Coordinates of C-alpha atoms in Angstrom, one line a residue:
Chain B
X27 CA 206.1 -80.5 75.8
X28 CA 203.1 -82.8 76.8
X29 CA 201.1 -85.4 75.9
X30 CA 198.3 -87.5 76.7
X31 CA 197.6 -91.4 75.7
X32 CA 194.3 -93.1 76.5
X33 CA 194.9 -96.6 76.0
X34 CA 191.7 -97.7 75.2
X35 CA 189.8 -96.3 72.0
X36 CA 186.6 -98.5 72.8
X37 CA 186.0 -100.0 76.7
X38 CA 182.6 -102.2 77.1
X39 CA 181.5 -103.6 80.6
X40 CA 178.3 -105.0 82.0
X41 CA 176.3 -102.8 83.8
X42 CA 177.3 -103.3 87.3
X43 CA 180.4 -104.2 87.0
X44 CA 183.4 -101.5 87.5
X45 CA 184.7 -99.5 85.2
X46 CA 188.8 -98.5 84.2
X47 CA 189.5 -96.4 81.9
X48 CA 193.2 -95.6 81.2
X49 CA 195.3 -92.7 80.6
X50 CA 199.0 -91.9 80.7
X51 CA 200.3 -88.8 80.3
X52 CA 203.6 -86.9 80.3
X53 CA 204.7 -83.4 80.7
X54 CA 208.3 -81.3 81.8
X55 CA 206.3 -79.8 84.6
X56 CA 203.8 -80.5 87.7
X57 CA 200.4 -81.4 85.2
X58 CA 197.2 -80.6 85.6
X59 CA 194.9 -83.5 85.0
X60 CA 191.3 -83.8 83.9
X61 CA 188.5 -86.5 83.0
X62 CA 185.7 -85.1 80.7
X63 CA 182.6 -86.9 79.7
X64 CA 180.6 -86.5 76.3
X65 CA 177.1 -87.8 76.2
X66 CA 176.3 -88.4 72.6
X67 CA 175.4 -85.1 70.8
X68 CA 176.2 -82.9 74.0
X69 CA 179.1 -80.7 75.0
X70 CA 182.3 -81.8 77.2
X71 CA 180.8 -82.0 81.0
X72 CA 183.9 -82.1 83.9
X73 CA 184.2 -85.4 86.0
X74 CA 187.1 -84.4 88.3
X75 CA 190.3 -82.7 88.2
X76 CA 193.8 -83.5 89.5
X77 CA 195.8 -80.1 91.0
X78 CA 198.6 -81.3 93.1
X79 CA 196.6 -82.0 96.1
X80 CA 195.2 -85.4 97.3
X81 CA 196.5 -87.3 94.6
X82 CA 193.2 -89.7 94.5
X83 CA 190.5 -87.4 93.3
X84 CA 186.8 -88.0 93.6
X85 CA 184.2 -86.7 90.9
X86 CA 180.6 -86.4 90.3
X87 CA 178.6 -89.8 89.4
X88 CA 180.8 -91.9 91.3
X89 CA 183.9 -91.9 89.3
X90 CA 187.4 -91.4 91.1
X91 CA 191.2 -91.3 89.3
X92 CA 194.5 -91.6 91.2
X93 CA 197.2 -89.1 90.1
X94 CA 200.2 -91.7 90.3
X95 CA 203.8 -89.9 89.3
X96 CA 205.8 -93.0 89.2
X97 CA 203.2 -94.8 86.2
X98 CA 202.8 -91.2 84.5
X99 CA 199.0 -92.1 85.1
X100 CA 195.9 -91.0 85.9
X101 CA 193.0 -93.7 85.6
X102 CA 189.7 -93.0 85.7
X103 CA 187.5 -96.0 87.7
X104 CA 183.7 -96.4 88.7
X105 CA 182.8 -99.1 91.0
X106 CA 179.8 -100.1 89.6
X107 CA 178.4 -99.0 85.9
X108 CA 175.5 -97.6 85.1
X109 CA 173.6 -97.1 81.8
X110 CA 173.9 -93.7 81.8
X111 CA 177.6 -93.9 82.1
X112 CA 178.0 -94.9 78.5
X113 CA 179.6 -91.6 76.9
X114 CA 182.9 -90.7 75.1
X115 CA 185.6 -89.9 78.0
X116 CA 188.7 -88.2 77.9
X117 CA 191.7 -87.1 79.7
X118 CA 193.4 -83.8 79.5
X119 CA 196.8 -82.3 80.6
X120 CA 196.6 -78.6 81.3
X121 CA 194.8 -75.7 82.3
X122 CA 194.7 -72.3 83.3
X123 CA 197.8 -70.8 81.8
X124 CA 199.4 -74.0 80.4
X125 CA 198.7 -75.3 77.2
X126 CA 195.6 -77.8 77.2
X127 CA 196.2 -81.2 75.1
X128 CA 193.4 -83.9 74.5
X129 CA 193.7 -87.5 74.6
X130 CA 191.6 -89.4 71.8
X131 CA 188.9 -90.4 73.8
X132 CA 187.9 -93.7 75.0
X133 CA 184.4 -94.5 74.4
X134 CA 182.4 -96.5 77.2
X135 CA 179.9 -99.4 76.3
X136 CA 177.6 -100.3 79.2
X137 CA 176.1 -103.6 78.5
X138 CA 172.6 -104.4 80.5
Chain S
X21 CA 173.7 -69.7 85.2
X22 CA 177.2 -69.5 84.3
X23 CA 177.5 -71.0 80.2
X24 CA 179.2 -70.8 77.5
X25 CA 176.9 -70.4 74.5
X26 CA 177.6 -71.2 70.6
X27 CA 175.6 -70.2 68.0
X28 CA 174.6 -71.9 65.6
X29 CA 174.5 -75.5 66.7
X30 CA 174.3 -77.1 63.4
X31 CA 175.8 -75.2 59.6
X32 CA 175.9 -76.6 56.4
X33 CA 177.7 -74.3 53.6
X34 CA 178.9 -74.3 50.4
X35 CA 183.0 -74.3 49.8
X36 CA 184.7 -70.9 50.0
X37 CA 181.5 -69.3 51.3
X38 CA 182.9 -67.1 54.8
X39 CA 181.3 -68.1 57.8
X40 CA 181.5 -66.8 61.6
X41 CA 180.7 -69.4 64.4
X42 CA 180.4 -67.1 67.6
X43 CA 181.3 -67.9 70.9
X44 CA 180.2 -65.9 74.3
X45 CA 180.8 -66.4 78.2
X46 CA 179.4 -65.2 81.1
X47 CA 182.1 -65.8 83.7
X48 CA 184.2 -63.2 82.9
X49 CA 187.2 -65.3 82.1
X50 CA 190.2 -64.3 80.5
X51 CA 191.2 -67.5 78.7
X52 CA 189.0 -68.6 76.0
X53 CA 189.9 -71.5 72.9
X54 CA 188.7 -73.2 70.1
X55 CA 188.6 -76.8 69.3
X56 CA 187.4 -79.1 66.5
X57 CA 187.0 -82.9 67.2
X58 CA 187.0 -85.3 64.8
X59 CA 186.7 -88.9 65.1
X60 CA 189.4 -90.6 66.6
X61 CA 191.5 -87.8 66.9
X62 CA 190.0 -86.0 70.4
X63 CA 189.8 -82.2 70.7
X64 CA 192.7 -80.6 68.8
X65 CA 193.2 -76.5 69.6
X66 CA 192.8 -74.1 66.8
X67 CA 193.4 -70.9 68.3
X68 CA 193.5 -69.6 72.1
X69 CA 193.2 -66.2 73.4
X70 CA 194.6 -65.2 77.1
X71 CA 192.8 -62.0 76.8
X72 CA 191.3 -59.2 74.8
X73 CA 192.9 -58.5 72.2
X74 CA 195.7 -61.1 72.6
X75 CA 195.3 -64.4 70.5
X76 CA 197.6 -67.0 69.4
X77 CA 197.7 -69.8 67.1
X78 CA 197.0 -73.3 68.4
X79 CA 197.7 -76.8 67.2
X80 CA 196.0 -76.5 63.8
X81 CA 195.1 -72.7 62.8
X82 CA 195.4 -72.8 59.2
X83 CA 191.9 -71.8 57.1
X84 CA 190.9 -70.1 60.8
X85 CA 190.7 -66.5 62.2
X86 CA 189.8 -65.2 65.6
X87 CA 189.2 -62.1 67.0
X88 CA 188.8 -61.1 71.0
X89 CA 187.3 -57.3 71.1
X90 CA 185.5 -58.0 74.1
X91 CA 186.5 -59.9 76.9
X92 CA 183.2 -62.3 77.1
X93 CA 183.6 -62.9 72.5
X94 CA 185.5 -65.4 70.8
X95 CA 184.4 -65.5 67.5
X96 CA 185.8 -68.1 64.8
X97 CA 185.8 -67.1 61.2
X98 CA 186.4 -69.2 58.2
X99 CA 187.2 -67.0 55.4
X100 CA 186.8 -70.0 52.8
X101 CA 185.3 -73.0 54.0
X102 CA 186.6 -76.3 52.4
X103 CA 185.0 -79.4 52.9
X104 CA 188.2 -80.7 55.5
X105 CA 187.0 -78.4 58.0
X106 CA 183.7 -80.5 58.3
X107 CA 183.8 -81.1 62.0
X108 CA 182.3 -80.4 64.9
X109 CA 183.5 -77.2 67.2
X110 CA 184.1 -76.8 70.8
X111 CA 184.5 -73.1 72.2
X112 CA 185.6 -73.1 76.0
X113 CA 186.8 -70.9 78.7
X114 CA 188.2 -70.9 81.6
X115 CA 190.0 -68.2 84.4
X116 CA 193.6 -67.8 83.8
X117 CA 194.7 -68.7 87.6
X118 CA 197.2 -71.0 88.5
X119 CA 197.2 -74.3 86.3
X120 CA 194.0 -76.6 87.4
X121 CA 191.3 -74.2 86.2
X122 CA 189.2 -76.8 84.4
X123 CA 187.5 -75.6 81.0
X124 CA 184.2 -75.1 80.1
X125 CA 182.8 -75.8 77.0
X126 CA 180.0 -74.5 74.6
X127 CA 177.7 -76.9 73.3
X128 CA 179.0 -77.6 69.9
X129 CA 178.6 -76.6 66.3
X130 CA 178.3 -79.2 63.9
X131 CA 179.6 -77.7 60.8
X132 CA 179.8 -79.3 57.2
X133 CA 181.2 -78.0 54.2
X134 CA 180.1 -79.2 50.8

């Protein structure tokens, strides 16, 4: 079985100022981690993925996550926000031939 | 351009009145899904399908059908619409390697039933 908790529903910062945005997950096997973005009214874009390699991960528009084991986490950060970062994000555990579950979403408010 | 295309974005219908959403890809990957997301509940799975002609039920199939007849198809039918499956639909594929093949999604259909 797995499962995946973002622990924000609703996330605002000031434009400029870095961005977090947490998810734990868990799962009986090695996971397969991923950060999606959803601009309002658009499909699910990829951010970066999480495959048993370097365990911080680097994705498009400046985001990175670290894959840590011990903390069953995978946060996604941004070192300085950006107006157009304001979207819905969310993790995923899964892929390829294993089952793919969802978080809830965490939505991201980027104050001027 | 590799895509995964929808049709149609947007649906309004009447309750019990079939409908098919379709769903096709030009990656030729054998992996494709459905989801519906609804607010504050993320993406749930309705049905899945490894490859032509295999499909299996997802997290929440009932009032759904699928077919896979071709490899790049997906179809999702609703034999009788009822106003809970107002949502909005994600199709998505992806190649059935090892586990880390990210997704990739249609661009939505916004369907309401009344």
């Amino acid at each position: 079985a797995q499962s995946v908790t973002q622990l924000d529903s609703h996330v605002s910062v000031s434009e400029g100022t870095p961005v977090l945005l947490r998810c734990n997950y868990s799962s009986s096997y090695s996971p397969s981690l991923f950060w999606y973005v959803q601009h309002p009214n658009k499909g699910l874009q990829l951010l970066l993925k999480y495959t048993s390699a370097a365990t911080l991960v680097k994705g498009i528009n400046g985001f990175e996550a670290e894959f840590k084991k011990s903390e069953t986490s995978f946060h996604l950060t941004k070192p300085s926000a950006h107006m157009s970062d304001a979207a819905e994000y969310f993790c995923v555990v899964g892929g390829g031939y294993q089952k793919v579950t969802f978080g809830t979403g965490t939505k991201l408010q980027v104050i001027p | 351009e590799a895509q995964v295309t929808q049709n149609p974005r947007y649906l309004i219908t009447v309750t019990g009145k079939k409908l098919t959403v379709t769903c096709s890809q030009n990656m030729n990957h054998e992996y494709m899904s459905w989801y519906r997301q609804d607010p504050g509940l993320g993406l749930r799975q309705i049905y899945y399908s490894m490859n032509v002609e295999v499909t299996d039920k997802g997290d929440v199939p009932e009032g759904y059908k699928v077919s896979r007849k071709e490899k790049r198809n997906f179809p999702l039918i609703l034999e009788s619409p009822s106003p809970n499956q107002t949502s909005l639909y994600f199709c998505a594929s992806s190649a059935v390697l090892t586990g880390g093949t990210e997704a990739f999604f249609g661009q939505g259909t916004r369907l309401t039933v009344v």
